[in-house]
Amino acid sequence: MEQLELLQKQGFQTGLVAAKVMKSADFDIDSWNKLGILQEGEPIPFVVKYHASKQVDEWEIILMDFANMKNLNLIIKQKAVLSAGTLRAIAKQLFEGLRFVHSKGFVHGNIRSENVLLHCPSGSNHVIVKIVGIDMVKPEERREREIYGETIYSLKRYLSKAPEQVIGDRKVDAKTDVWSVGVVLFQLAGHEHPIKATSISDLLNFIRQKTINRPSTIQDNLLWDLLIHLLAFDRTKRLTAEQALQHPYFTGPQAQLEISAEAKQVASSALQAKQNGNKTIQPSLPVPQSYSSSQLIPAFNTTWKLSDFKKLKKIGRGRFGTVFSMQEIRTQRIVAIKECDYDTEELKSMMNREIEVMKDIIRIIRQSAHQSQFIHVVEPLGFFVNEDEDKAYLVMELCSGGDLRGYIKNLQRIGAEIGAKKCWEFVSSIVSAVYQLHVNGIMHMDLKPENVLLTEDIKVKLADFGLSRKLQQGKEYLTHHGGTTFYLPPELLRAETVQVGAAGRQPQQKRMQTKGADIYAIGVMLYELLAQHHPFIGNDDESADLSELEIVRRIVDEEAPELPSHYPDSLRKLIKAMLSKDPSRRISAEEILSIPEVAANLGGQ
C-alpha cells in the first residue's frame, strides 16, 4: 500500500511515471543526491528526469520519467534501414543529452542501446530519445558485480566499453561515454558491432590492433569520419560531446539541406529549453517507418483489420461501446480502440456521425487562427468493421493517464485531496479544451469525468463526441438529448419534473441548448474534484437509491452545498458561477480564461 501511495501521489504531480525497484542495501544515497544536479535549471527532453525515491521494506523505489515506447536496441535488433535524416537526428539528440550530462559534471558510465529509450510526447507525432540508466549502485557492490561479471559475463559486458576500460586504467570519464555512444551509432548505421570478438583473447587482440573496419552499409563519408573520431582508441584523440556536435556531419551543407525544419528544431532544442522551458518544446525526430507515428498512421486509416492488433486490456465502457487498449502488431504502437455494435442503421449512423464530428473538430482546430500548441481533443486514427459487418472499431490515440473519474477515485482511495494549484491546472486545461470547441462553433453536449481523458503528463483531452454537433444559433434541441443526467444543466432538466406523473411520461418538450450547458458540466466535474462527490449527491447518498426524478429535482431546485473552506475563495466562487441556475448569468469559457490564475497556467504551457 505504501508503494502504491508513492506512485499515485507522485503521479498526481508529474503525470505517468516509471518506477525502478532495487535492493535498499545496494542503493547509493550519495549517487542519488548527486543526481539532484541534473534536475537543476531547465531540463532537456533527451535525458530521463528522476523525481523521487522512497524505501519500502528492503526495497528502494525510484520514480523517473516514463517513456511510452521501447528502447533503441529494438531498432538495432531489427536491422532497420534508417534514412540519413533519421540517423542524424538520433545522433544529434544523443549528443545533446550527453553534453547536458557532462556539463553538470556527471559521467553516465553505462551507455548502451538498452539505456536509450524512445518516447512520443503527448500531442506530438514525433519520437525522441531519452538517455536513462545512470548507476545508483554502491561502489563496493558495483565492484563485486564487476568481479563476478569478469568470470561469467565478461565478453558481453566489455563489448560496449572503451579500450582503456578493458586493458587500461579502467578510468570512467566523459570520453568513455563518447566511445559508448559511438558503438550505438555504429550498430544503428552498420547493422553490426564494431568489435569483432567471440572470446576475451579476440577482444584483447582487437584492441591491440587499433583498427575498426568500415561496413558496406555505411556509405556516408562524414558519418564514417565522425564514427572513427568517436571510436578513437587513444582517448586523447577522441571527441567530446561538444566537439561531436560541431562535426561537419551535423553542421555541413549536406546536413543543412537534408535535415527538415522539424529536425532543425531537435538540433536547437537544448537552447530552446533554456530560453522557453521544457513545456513549450516538442522536439521532433524523423524516425524509421516502424516507429514514426506520423508514418505509422495515415491521415485516417480504413484498411486495418482486427487481426492487425493484439488486445491488451479493457480500459472503459460506455453506453455505445467498449474501449480496449490494443497494440498494432506491425509497429508495436499502443492505441485505444472502441468496439461498437454495427448491425442496425441507427447504430451505423451513430458511429459514422461520431467519426465525422471528431475528424471535423481536429480539422477545424488545426486550421483555426485560435489553435493552441496542444490539441485538447482525442484524435481519431482509423476505422474498420469486422468480416460479418456487425461490429465496428474506431481507432484512437491512447491517453495513458486514464480519465478524470479514475483520478478522483484514486484521491478517495488514498485519502488525499487535490491542492488548489493542481485544481487551477485542471480548470485551465478543461476550459481551454472546451474553448477550442466553442470558438469553432462546436458544443460537446456530453461532458463528464469519463469523457475527460488524461495524457501521461496529466494534460486534458476530450473524448466521446457521439452527441456533439455544430452550434446553430437559435436552434432548439430535445430536452432529454442523451447526455448523462448528472451533468445536464437545470434549463435542460426543468421540464423533467413535470413530465413524469401518474399517467406516465408525456411527450418531450424542446428546450434551448447553448454553450452554457458545457460550462455547467465542467462546474459539476470541478466540484467533484474538490469535494469528491457530486454537488447534488452527497457522501451519505447512494446514487443507486435515488430516483432519476429526485436527482433532477435537486439539480433544478437546490443550490450546491458550499465547497470546503480551505480552498481559495476565487476557486469556490468560480465553480459557483459555473453552476448558476440561470444560463444567461453563467460564466463563459472566454471569461474563465481571463481569470488571473487560469491565465497564469495557460501562459506556462
Coordinates of C-alpha atoms in Angstrom, one line a residue:
M1 CA 0.0 0.0 0.0
E2 CA 2.9 2.4 0.9
Q3 CA 4.4 1.7 -2.6
L4 CA 1.1 2.4 -4.3
E5 CA 0.6 5.7 -2.4
L6 CA 4.1 6.8 -3.5
L7 CA 3.4 6.1 -7.2
Q8 CA -0.1 7.7 -7.1
K9 CA 0.9 10.8 -5.2
Q10 CA 3.8 11.4 -7.5
G11 CA 1.6 10.7 -10.5
F12 CA -0.8 13.5 -9.4
Q13 CA 2.0 16.0 -9.7
T14 CA 4.1 14.8 -12.7
G15 CA 1.8 12.5 -14.7
L16 CA 2.6 8.9 -15.6
V17 CA 5.9 7.8 -14.2
A18 CA 8.1 4.8 -14.3
A19 CA 9.3 3.0 -11.2
K20 CA 12.7 1.3 -10.8
V21 CA 12.9 -1.1 -7.8
M22 CA 16.3 -2.1 -6.3
K23 CA 17.5 -3.5 -3.0
S24 CA 18.0 -0.8 -0.4
A25 CA 21.2 -2.4 0.6
D26 CA 22.6 -1.7 -2.8
F27 CA 21.2 1.9 -3.2
D28 CA 23.9 4.6 -3.0
I29 CA 22.4 7.6 -1.4
D30 CA 25.4 9.7 -2.4
S31 CA 24.9 9.0 -6.1
W32 CA 21.2 9.8 -5.7
N33 CA 21.9 13.1 -4.0
K34 CA 24.3 14.0 -6.8
L35 CA 21.6 13.3 -9.3
G36 CA 19.9 16.4 -8.0
I37 CA 22.4 18.4 -10.0
L38 CA 20.8 17.1 -13.2
Q39 CA 17.4 18.4 -12.1
E40 CA 18.7 22.0 -11.5
G41 CA 17.7 24.6 -14.1
E42 CA 15.6 23.8 -17.1
P43 CA 15.9 20.1 -18.1
I44 CA 16.2 18.9 -21.7
P45 CA 14.0 16.2 -23.1
F46 CA 16.8 13.8 -24.1
V47 CA 17.8 12.8 -20.5
V48 CA 15.4 10.9 -18.2
K49 CA 14.5 13.0 -15.2
Y50 CA 14.4 11.3 -11.7
H51 CA 11.6 12.5 -9.5
A52 CA 11.7 10.8 -6.1
S53 CA 12.9 7.8 -4.1
K54 CA 11.4 6.0 -1.2
Q55 CA 12.4 3.0 0.9
V56 CA 9.7 0.4 1.3
D57 CA 10.7 -2.5 3.4
E58 CA 14.0 -3.8 1.9
W59 CA 13.4 -2.2 -1.4
E60 CA 14.2 1.3 -2.8
I61 CA 11.6 2.6 -5.2
I62 CA 12.9 5.3 -7.7
L63 CA 10.4 7.3 -9.7
M64 CA 11.5 8.7 -13.1
D65 CA 10.2 9.9 -16.4
F66 CA 8.0 7.4 -18.3
A67 CA 8.9 6.6 -21.9
N68 CA 6.0 5.2 -23.8
M69 CA 7.9 3.2 -26.5
K70 CA 10.7 0.6 -26.3
N71 CA 14.4 1.2 -26.3
L72 CA 16.8 1.7 -29.2
N73 CA 18.0 -1.8 -29.0
L74 CA 14.9 -3.0 -30.8
I75 CA 15.7 -1.0 -33.9
I76 CA 19.2 -2.4 -33.8
K77 CA 18.0 -6.0 -33.5
Q78 CA 15.6 -5.4 -36.4
K79 CA 18.5 -4.1 -38.5
A80 CA 16.1 -1.4 -39.6
V81 CA 17.4 0.7 -42.6
L82 CA 17.3 4.3 -41.3
S83 CA 17.2 7.3 -43.6
A84 CA 20.2 9.7 -43.4
G85 CA 18.0 12.3 -41.7
T86 CA 16.7 9.8 -39.1
L87 CA 20.1 8.6 -38.1
R88 CA 21.4 12.2 -37.9
A89 CA 18.5 13.2 -35.7
I90 CA 19.1 10.3 -33.3
A91 CA 22.8 11.1 -33.1
K92 CA 22.1 14.7 -32.5
Q93 CA 19.7 14.0 -29.6
L94 CA 22.2 11.6 -28.1
F95 CA 24.9 14.1 -28.1
E96 CA 22.7 16.9 -26.8
G97 CA 21.7 14.6 -23.9
L98 CA 25.3 13.6 -23.3
R99 CA 26.6 17.2 -23.4
F100 CA 24.0 18.1 -20.8
V101 CA 25.0 15.3 -18.5
H102 CA 28.7 16.2 -18.9
S103 CA 28.1 19.9 -18.4
K104 CA 26.7 19.1 -15.0
G105 CA 29.9 17.3 -14.0
F106 CA 28.3 13.9 -14.4
V107 CA 29.6 10.8 -16.2
H108 CA 26.9 8.2 -17.3
G109 CA 29.2 5.2 -17.4
N110 CA 26.8 2.7 -18.8
I111 CA 25.5 4.0 -22.2
R112 CA 24.2 1.2 -24.4
S113 CA 21.3 0.8 -26.7
E114 CA 19.1 -0.7 -23.9
N115 CA 19.6 2.5 -22.0
V116 CA 18.4 4.8 -24.8
L117 CA 14.6 4.9 -24.6
L118 CA 12.1 6.0 -27.3
H119 CA 9.3 8.4 -26.4
C120 CA 6.4 10.0 -28.3
P121 CA 5.5 13.2 -26.4
S122 CA 1.8 13.9 -25.7
G123 CA 0.1 15.8 -28.5
S124 CA 3.1 15.2 -30.8
N125 CA 3.5 12.9 -33.8
H126 CA 7.3 12.6 -33.3
V127 CA 9.7 10.4 -31.4
I128 CA 12.6 11.5 -29.2
V129 CA 15.3 9.5 -27.5
K130 CA 15.9 9.6 -23.7
I131 CA 19.1 8.6 -22.0
V132 CA 18.5 6.5 -18.9
G133 CA 20.4 4.1 -16.7
I134 CA 22.7 6.3 -14.6
D135 CA 24.2 4.0 -11.9
M136 CA 22.9 4.3 -8.4
V137 CA 24.6 1.1 -7.0
K138 CA 27.1 1.5 -4.1
P139 CA 30.7 1.4 -5.4
E140 CA 31.6 -1.7 -3.4
E141 CA 28.6 -3.6 -4.7
R142 CA 29.3 -2.4 -8.2
R143 CA 32.9 -3.7 -7.9
E144 CA 31.7 -7.1 -6.6
R145 CA 29.4 -7.4 -9.6
E146 CA 32.3 -6.4 -12.0
I147 CA 34.4 -9.2 -10.5
Y148 CA 31.6 -11.6 -10.9
G149 CA 31.0 -10.3 -14.4
E150 CA 34.7 -10.8 -15.4
T151 CA 34.3 -14.5 -14.7
I152 CA 30.8 -15.1 -16.0
Y153 CA 29.7 -12.5 -18.5
S154 CA 33.0 -10.7 -19.3
L155 CA 32.9 -10.7 -23.1
K156 CA 29.3 -9.4 -23.4
R157 CA 30.0 -6.9 -20.6
Y158 CA 33.0 -5.4 -22.2
L159 CA 31.9 -5.2 -25.8
S160 CA 30.4 -1.7 -25.3
K161 CA 33.3 -0.4 -23.1
A162 CA 36.1 1.8 -24.2
P163 CA 39.5 0.1 -24.7
E164 CA 41.0 1.8 -21.6
Q165 CA 38.3 0.2 -19.5
V166 CA 39.4 -3.2 -20.7
I167 CA 43.2 -3.2 -20.7
G168 CA 44.0 0.4 -19.4
D169 CA 43.5 2.2 -16.2
R170 CA 39.8 1.5 -16.2
K171 CA 39.0 5.1 -15.7
V172 CA 35.4 6.1 -16.4
D173 CA 35.1 9.6 -17.7
A174 CA 33.3 11.7 -20.4
K175 CA 35.5 10.1 -23.1
T176 CA 34.3 6.6 -22.2
D177 CA 30.7 7.8 -22.6
V178 CA 31.5 9.1 -26.1
W179 CA 33.0 5.7 -27.1
S180 CA 29.8 4.0 -25.9
V181 CA 27.6 6.4 -28.0
G182 CA 29.9 5.6 -30.9
V183 CA 29.2 1.9 -30.5
V184 CA 25.4 2.6 -30.5
L185 CA 25.6 4.7 -33.7
F186 CA 27.9 2.2 -35.4
Q187 CA 25.3 -0.5 -34.7
L188 CA 22.4 1.6 -36.0
A189 CA 24.2 2.5 -39.2
G190 CA 26.3 -0.6 -39.8
H191 CA 23.9 -3.3 -38.6
E192 CA 26.8 -5.0 -36.8
H193 CA 29.0 -4.4 -33.7
P194 CA 32.3 -2.5 -34.3
I195 CA 34.2 -5.0 -32.2
K196 CA 34.6 -8.5 -33.8
A197 CA 35.3 -10.8 -30.9
T198 CA 33.9 -14.2 -29.8
S199 CA 36.3 -14.6 -26.8
I200 CA 38.3 -12.5 -24.4
S201 CA 41.5 -13.2 -26.3
D202 CA 39.8 -12.0 -29.5
L203 CA 38.8 -8.8 -27.7
L204 CA 42.3 -8.1 -26.4
N205 CA 43.8 -8.7 -29.9
F206 CA 41.2 -6.4 -31.5
I207 CA 42.1 -3.6 -29.0
R208 CA 45.8 -4.0 -29.6
Q209 CA 45.3 -3.8 -33.4
K210 CA 43.5 -0.5 -33.1
T211 CA 41.6 -0.9 -36.3
I212 CA 37.9 -0.7 -37.0
N213 CA 36.7 -1.8 -40.4
R214 CA 34.1 0.1 -42.3
P215 CA 31.0 -1.9 -43.1
S216 CA 29.5 -1.6 -46.6
T217 CA 26.2 -0.3 -45.1
I218 CA 27.9 3.0 -44.0
Q219 CA 28.1 5.0 -47.2
D220 CA 28.2 8.5 -45.8
N221 CA 31.8 9.7 -45.6
L222 CA 31.0 12.3 -42.9
L223 CA 29.3 9.8 -40.8
W224 CA 32.2 7.4 -41.0
D225 CA 34.6 10.3 -40.2
L226 CA 32.5 11.1 -37.1
L227 CA 32.5 7.4 -36.0
I228 CA 36.3 6.9 -36.2
H229 CA 36.7 10.0 -34.1
L230 CA 34.2 8.7 -31.6
L231 CA 35.8 5.3 -31.5
A232 CA 39.4 6.5 -31.3
F233 CA 41.5 4.0 -29.4
D234 CA 43.5 6.9 -27.9
R235 CA 41.2 8.7 -25.6
T236 CA 43.1 12.0 -26.0
K237 CA 42.1 11.9 -29.7
R238 CA 38.5 11.1 -29.0
L239 CA 35.9 13.8 -29.4
T240 CA 34.0 15.3 -26.6
A241 CA 30.2 15.5 -26.9
E242 CA 30.5 19.3 -27.5
Q243 CA 33.1 18.7 -30.3
A244 CA 30.9 16.0 -31.8
L245 CA 28.1 18.4 -32.2
Q246 CA 30.4 20.7 -34.2
H247 CA 31.4 17.9 -36.6
P248 CA 30.6 18.6 -40.3
Y249 CA 28.2 15.6 -40.1
F250 CA 25.9 17.9 -38.1
T251 CA 26.9 21.3 -39.4
G252 CA 28.0 20.8 -43.1
P253 CA 26.0 21.9 -46.2
Q254 CA 24.6 18.4 -46.9
A255 CA 23.2 18.2 -43.3
Q256 CA 21.5 21.6 -43.7
L257 CA 19.9 20.5 -46.9
E258 CA 18.8 17.2 -45.6
I259 CA 17.5 18.0 -42.1
S260 CA 13.9 19.1 -42.2
A261 CA 12.6 22.1 -40.3
E262 CA 11.4 19.8 -37.6
A263 CA 14.8 18.1 -37.3
K264 CA 16.5 21.5 -37.0
Q265 CA 14.2 22.1 -34.0
V266 CA 15.7 19.0 -32.5
A267 CA 19.2 20.3 -33.1
S268 CA 18.5 23.6 -31.2
S269 CA 16.2 22.1 -28.6
A270 CA 18.7 22.4 -25.8
L271 CA 18.9 26.2 -26.4
Q272 CA 15.1 26.4 -26.6
A273 CA 14.8 24.6 -23.3
K274 CA 17.0 27.3 -21.7
Q275 CA 15.0 30.1 -23.3
N276 CA 11.4 28.8 -23.1
G277 CA 11.3 26.0 -20.6
N278 CA 10.7 22.3 -21.5
K279 CA 6.9 22.7 -21.5
T280 CA 6.9 24.6 -24.7
I281 CA 9.1 22.2 -26.6
Q282 CA 8.0 19.3 -28.7
P283 CA 11.4 18.2 -30.2
S284 CA 10.9 16.3 -33.4
L285 CA 12.7 13.3 -34.9
P286 CA 12.1 11.7 -38.3
V287 CA 12.3 8.1 -37.4
P288 CA 12.0 4.8 -39.2
Q289 CA 8.7 3.7 -40.5
S290 CA 8.2 1.1 -37.8
Y291 CA 8.4 3.9 -35.1
S292 CA 7.3 7.2 -36.6
S293 CA 3.8 7.9 -35.5
S294 CA 3.4 10.3 -38.4
Q295 CA 4.3 7.5 -40.9
L296 CA 2.7 4.9 -38.6
I297 CA -0.8 6.3 -39.0
P298 CA -2.0 7.9 -42.3
A299 CA -4.5 10.8 -42.1
F300 CA -7.2 8.3 -41.4
N301 CA -6.7 4.6 -41.9
T302 CA -9.6 2.5 -43.1
T303 CA -7.5 -0.6 -44.2
W304 CA -6.9 -2.1 -40.8
K305 CA -8.3 -5.5 -39.7
L306 CA -8.9 -6.8 -36.2
S307 CA -6.1 -9.3 -36.8
D308 CA -3.7 -6.4 -37.2
F309 CA -4.0 -5.8 -33.4
K310 CA -3.2 -7.6 -30.2
K311 CA -5.8 -6.9 -27.5
L312 CA -4.2 -5.8 -24.2
K313 CA -7.0 -4.9 -21.7
K314 CA -10.4 -3.3 -21.4
I315 CA -10.0 0.4 -20.3
G316 CA -13.5 1.7 -20.4
R317 CA -17.1 1.0 -21.2
G318 CA -19.9 3.4 -22.3
R319 CA -23.5 3.3 -23.5
F320 CA -22.4 2.7 -27.1
G321 CA -19.4 0.6 -26.8
T322 CA -16.3 -0.8 -25.0
V323 CA -12.8 0.6 -25.3
F324 CA -9.7 -1.6 -25.3
S325 CA -6.0 -0.8 -25.4
M326 CA -4.5 -2.7 -28.3
Q327 CA -1.1 -3.0 -29.9
E328 CA -0.7 -2.8 -33.6
I329 CA 1.4 -5.9 -34.4
R330 CA 3.5 -4.4 -37.2
T331 CA 4.5 -1.2 -35.5
Q332 CA 4.0 -2.1 -31.8
R333 CA 2.3 1.2 -31.2
I334 CA -0.4 1.0 -28.5
V335 CA -3.7 2.7 -29.3
A336 CA -7.2 2.8 -27.9
I337 CA -9.9 1.0 -29.9
K338 CA -13.7 1.5 -29.3
E339 CA -15.7 -1.6 -30.2
C340 CA -19.4 -1.0 -31.0
D341 CA -22.3 -2.9 -32.4
Y342 CA -22.8 -2.0 -36.0
D343 CA -25.8 -4.2 -37.1
T344 CA -28.6 -1.6 -37.4
E345 CA -28.9 1.5 -39.5
E346 CA -29.3 3.6 -36.3
L347 CA -26.0 2.2 -34.8
K348 CA -24.2 2.7 -38.1
S349 CA -25.4 6.3 -38.3
M350 CA -24.4 7.0 -34.7
M351 CA -20.8 5.6 -35.2
N352 CA -20.4 7.3 -38.6
R353 CA -21.5 10.6 -37.1
E354 CA -19.1 10.4 -34.2
I355 CA -16.2 9.7 -36.6
E356 CA -17.1 12.7 -38.8
V357 CA -17.5 15.0 -35.8
M358 CA -14.1 14.0 -34.4
K359 CA -12.4 14.4 -37.8
D360 CA -14.2 17.7 -38.3
I361 CA -13.2 19.0 -34.9
I362 CA -9.5 18.1 -35.4
R363 CA -9.5 19.7 -38.9
I364 CA -11.2 22.9 -37.7
I365 CA -8.9 23.3 -34.7
R366 CA -5.7 22.7 -36.7
Q367 CA -6.8 25.3 -39.3
S368 CA -8.2 27.8 -36.9
A369 CA -6.4 31.0 -36.0
H370 CA -7.2 30.2 -32.4
Q371 CA -5.3 26.9 -32.5
S372 CA -3.1 26.4 -29.5
Q373 CA 0.1 24.3 -29.5
F374 CA -1.6 21.4 -27.8
I375 CA -4.8 19.9 -29.3
H376 CA -7.2 19.0 -26.4
V377 CA -9.2 16.5 -28.4
V378 CA -8.6 12.8 -28.7
E379 CA -7.5 12.2 -32.3
P380 CA -9.2 9.5 -34.4
L381 CA -6.7 7.4 -36.3
G382 CA -8.8 4.9 -38.2
F383 CA -11.9 2.9 -38.6
F384 CA -12.9 -0.6 -39.8
V385 CA -15.6 -3.2 -39.4
N386 CA -15.3 -7.0 -38.9
E387 CA -15.9 -9.5 -41.6
D388 CA -19.5 -10.1 -40.5
E389 CA -20.1 -6.3 -40.6
D390 CA -21.8 -6.4 -37.2
K391 CA -19.0 -4.8 -35.2
A392 CA -17.3 -1.5 -35.8
Y393 CA -13.9 -0.4 -34.5
L394 CA -12.8 3.2 -34.0
V395 CA -9.0 3.5 -33.6
M396 CA -7.9 6.5 -31.5
E397 CA -4.8 7.8 -29.8
L398 CA -4.3 6.3 -26.3
C399 CA -4.4 8.6 -23.3
S400 CA -2.4 6.6 -20.9
G401 CA -3.2 8.7 -17.8
G402 CA -6.7 7.3 -17.5
D403 CA -9.7 9.6 -17.1
L404 CA -10.9 12.2 -14.6
R405 CA -13.2 9.7 -12.9
G406 CA -10.2 7.4 -12.2
Y407 CA -8.2 10.4 -10.9
I408 CA -11.0 11.3 -8.4
K409 CA -11.3 7.7 -7.3
N410 CA -7.5 7.5 -6.7
L411 CA -7.7 10.5 -4.5
Q412 CA -10.5 8.9 -2.5
R413 CA -8.7 5.6 -2.3
I414 CA -5.6 7.0 -0.7
G415 CA -7.4 9.6 1.4
A416 CA -5.8 12.6 -0.4
E417 CA -7.2 15.9 -1.5
I418 CA -6.3 17.8 -4.6
G419 CA -4.3 21.0 -3.9
A420 CA -5.6 24.4 -5.1
K421 CA -2.6 24.8 -7.5
K422 CA -3.4 21.4 -9.2
C423 CA -7.1 22.2 -9.4
W424 CA -6.3 25.5 -11.2
E425 CA -4.3 23.5 -13.7
F426 CA -7.4 21.3 -14.3
V427 CA -9.6 24.4 -14.6
S428 CA -7.2 25.8 -17.2
S429 CA -6.9 22.6 -19.2
I430 CA -10.5 21.6 -19.3
V431 CA -11.9 25.1 -20.0
S432 CA -9.2 25.7 -22.6
A433 CA -10.2 22.4 -24.3
V434 CA -13.9 23.4 -24.3
Y435 CA -13.0 26.9 -25.6
Q436 CA -11.3 25.3 -28.5
L437 CA -14.6 23.7 -29.4
H438 CA -16.8 26.8 -28.6
V439 CA -14.7 29.2 -30.5
N440 CA -15.1 27.0 -33.6
G441 CA -18.9 26.7 -33.1
I442 CA -19.0 23.2 -31.6
M443 CA -20.8 22.0 -28.4
H444 CA -19.7 18.8 -26.8
M445 CA -23.0 18.0 -25.1
D446 CA -21.8 15.0 -23.1
L447 CA -19.1 16.3 -20.8
K448 CA -18.5 14.1 -17.7
P449 CA -15.4 12.7 -15.9
E450 CA -15.3 9.6 -18.0
N451 CA -15.0 11.7 -21.2
V452 CA -12.2 13.9 -19.9
L453 CA -9.1 11.8 -20.6
L454 CA -5.6 12.4 -19.3
T455 CA -2.3 12.1 -21.0
E456 CA 0.7 10.6 -19.2
D457 CA 1.7 14.1 -18.1
I458 CA -1.9 15.0 -17.0
K459 CA -2.9 17.1 -19.9
V460 CA -6.6 17.0 -20.8
K461 CA -8.1 15.6 -23.9
L462 CA -11.8 15.4 -24.5
A463 CA -13.4 12.2 -25.9
D464 CA -16.7 10.7 -26.9
F465 CA -18.2 13.1 -29.5
G466 CA -21.2 10.9 -30.3
L467 CA -23.6 13.7 -29.1
S468 CA -21.6 16.7 -30.3
R469 CA -22.9 19.0 -33.0
K470 CA -22.1 22.3 -34.7
L471 CA -23.6 25.1 -32.8
Q472 CA -26.5 26.7 -34.6
Q473 CA -27.7 29.9 -33.0
G474 CA -31.4 29.8 -32.1
K475 CA -31.6 26.1 -32.7
E476 CA -33.8 24.1 -30.2
Y477 CA -32.9 20.6 -29.1
L478 CA -34.9 18.0 -27.3
T479 CA -34.5 18.3 -23.5
H480 CA -33.6 14.7 -23.0
H481 CA -30.9 14.6 -25.7
G482 CA -29.0 11.6 -24.4
G483 CA -26.4 13.3 -22.2
T484 CA -25.8 12.0 -18.7
T485 CA -28.4 13.4 -16.4
F486 CA -25.9 14.1 -13.6
Y487 CA -24.1 16.6 -15.8
L488 CA -27.0 18.3 -17.6
P489 CA -27.9 21.9 -16.6
P490 CA -31.2 22.9 -14.9
E491 CA -32.5 24.5 -18.1
L492 CA -32.4 21.2 -19.9
L493 CA -33.9 19.3 -17.0
R494 CA -36.6 21.7 -15.8
A495 CA -39.3 20.1 -17.9
E496 CA -38.5 16.6 -16.5
T497 CA -40.0 17.5 -13.1
V498 CA -43.5 17.8 -14.7
Q499 CA -43.2 15.1 -17.4
V500 CA -43.4 12.2 -15.1
G501 CA -46.8 11.7 -13.4
A502 CA -49.3 9.0 -12.7
A503 CA -50.2 8.8 -16.4
G504 CA -46.6 8.1 -17.3
R505 CA -44.1 10.1 -19.3
Q506 CA -45.5 12.9 -21.5
P507 CA -44.1 13.9 -24.9
Q508 CA -40.7 15.6 -24.5
Q509 CA -40.6 19.3 -24.6
K510 CA -38.0 21.2 -26.6
R511 CA -35.6 23.4 -24.7
M512 CA -32.9 25.8 -25.9
Q513 CA -29.3 24.4 -25.5
T514 CA -26.3 26.7 -25.6
K515 CA -22.6 26.6 -24.8
G516 CA -23.6 27.3 -21.2
A517 CA -24.6 23.6 -20.9
D518 CA -20.9 22.6 -21.4
I519 CA -19.8 25.1 -18.8
Y520 CA -22.3 23.8 -16.3
A521 CA -21.0 20.2 -16.8
I522 CA -17.4 21.5 -16.2
G523 CA -18.6 23.1 -13.0
V524 CA -20.0 19.8 -11.8
M525 CA -16.8 18.0 -12.6
L526 CA -14.7 20.6 -10.8
Y527 CA -17.0 20.4 -7.8
E528 CA -16.5 16.6 -7.7
L529 CA -12.7 17.1 -7.9
L530 CA -12.7 19.3 -4.8
A531 CA -15.5 17.7 -2.7
Q532 CA -15.0 14.2 -4.1
H533 CA -18.8 13.8 -4.6
H534 CA -21.4 15.2 -6.9
P535 CA -22.9 18.6 -5.8
F536 CA -26.4 17.1 -5.6
I537 CA -25.5 13.6 -4.4
G538 CA -23.8 13.8 -1.0
N539 CA -21.4 11.3 0.6
D540 CA -24.3 10.0 2.6
D541 CA -26.4 9.3 -0.6
E542 CA -26.1 6.3 -2.9
S543 CA -26.9 7.3 -6.4
A544 CA -28.5 3.9 -7.0
D545 CA -31.0 4.6 -4.2
L546 CA -32.1 7.9 -5.7
S547 CA -34.7 8.0 -8.5
E548 CA -33.8 10.0 -11.6
L549 CA -36.7 12.3 -10.8
E550 CA -35.2 13.1 -7.4
I551 CA -31.8 13.8 -8.9
V552 CA -33.4 16.1 -11.5
R553 CA -35.4 17.9 -8.8
R554 CA -32.3 18.6 -6.8
I555 CA -30.4 19.9 -9.8
V556 CA -33.3 22.2 -10.8
D557 CA -34.4 23.4 -7.3
E558 CA -31.5 23.2 -4.9
E559 CA -28.2 25.1 -4.6
A560 CA -25.0 23.1 -4.4
P561 CA -23.5 22.9 -0.8
E562 CA -20.5 25.1 -0.1
L563 CA -17.1 23.6 -1.1
P564 CA -14.5 23.1 1.7
S565 CA -13.4 26.4 3.1
H566 CA -9.7 25.7 2.8
Y567 CA -9.9 26.2 -0.9
P568 CA -9.4 29.7 -2.2
D569 CA -12.4 32.0 -2.4
S570 CA -11.6 32.7 -6.1
L571 CA -11.8 29.0 -6.9
R572 CA -15.0 28.3 -5.0
K573 CA -16.7 31.5 -6.5
L574 CA -15.7 30.3 -10.0
I575 CA -17.3 26.9 -9.6
K576 CA -20.4 28.5 -8.1
A577 CA -20.6 30.8 -11.2
M578 CA -20.3 27.8 -13.5
L579 CA -23.2 26.1 -11.6
S580 CA -25.6 29.1 -11.9
K581 CA -29.2 28.0 -12.5
D582 CA -29.7 30.9 -14.9
P583 CA -27.8 30.2 -18.2
S584 CA -27.7 33.9 -19.1
R585 CA -25.8 34.6 -15.9
R586 CA -23.5 31.6 -16.2
I587 CA -19.8 32.5 -16.8
S588 CA -18.4 31.8 -20.3
A589 CA -15.3 29.9 -21.3
E590 CA -13.7 33.2 -22.5
E591 CA -14.4 34.9 -19.2
I592 CA -12.9 32.0 -17.3
L593 CA -9.7 32.1 -19.4
S594 CA -9.2 35.7 -18.4
I595 CA -9.1 34.9 -14.6
P596 CA -5.5 35.6 -13.4
E597 CA -4.9 32.1 -12.0
V598 CA -6.1 30.5 -15.3
A599 CA -4.2 32.9 -17.5
A600 CA -1.0 32.2 -15.5
N601 CA -1.4 28.5 -16.0
L602 CA -2.0 28.8 -19.7
G603 CA 0.9 31.2 -20.0
G604 CA 3.3 28.5 -18.8
Q605 CA 2.1 25.9 -21.3

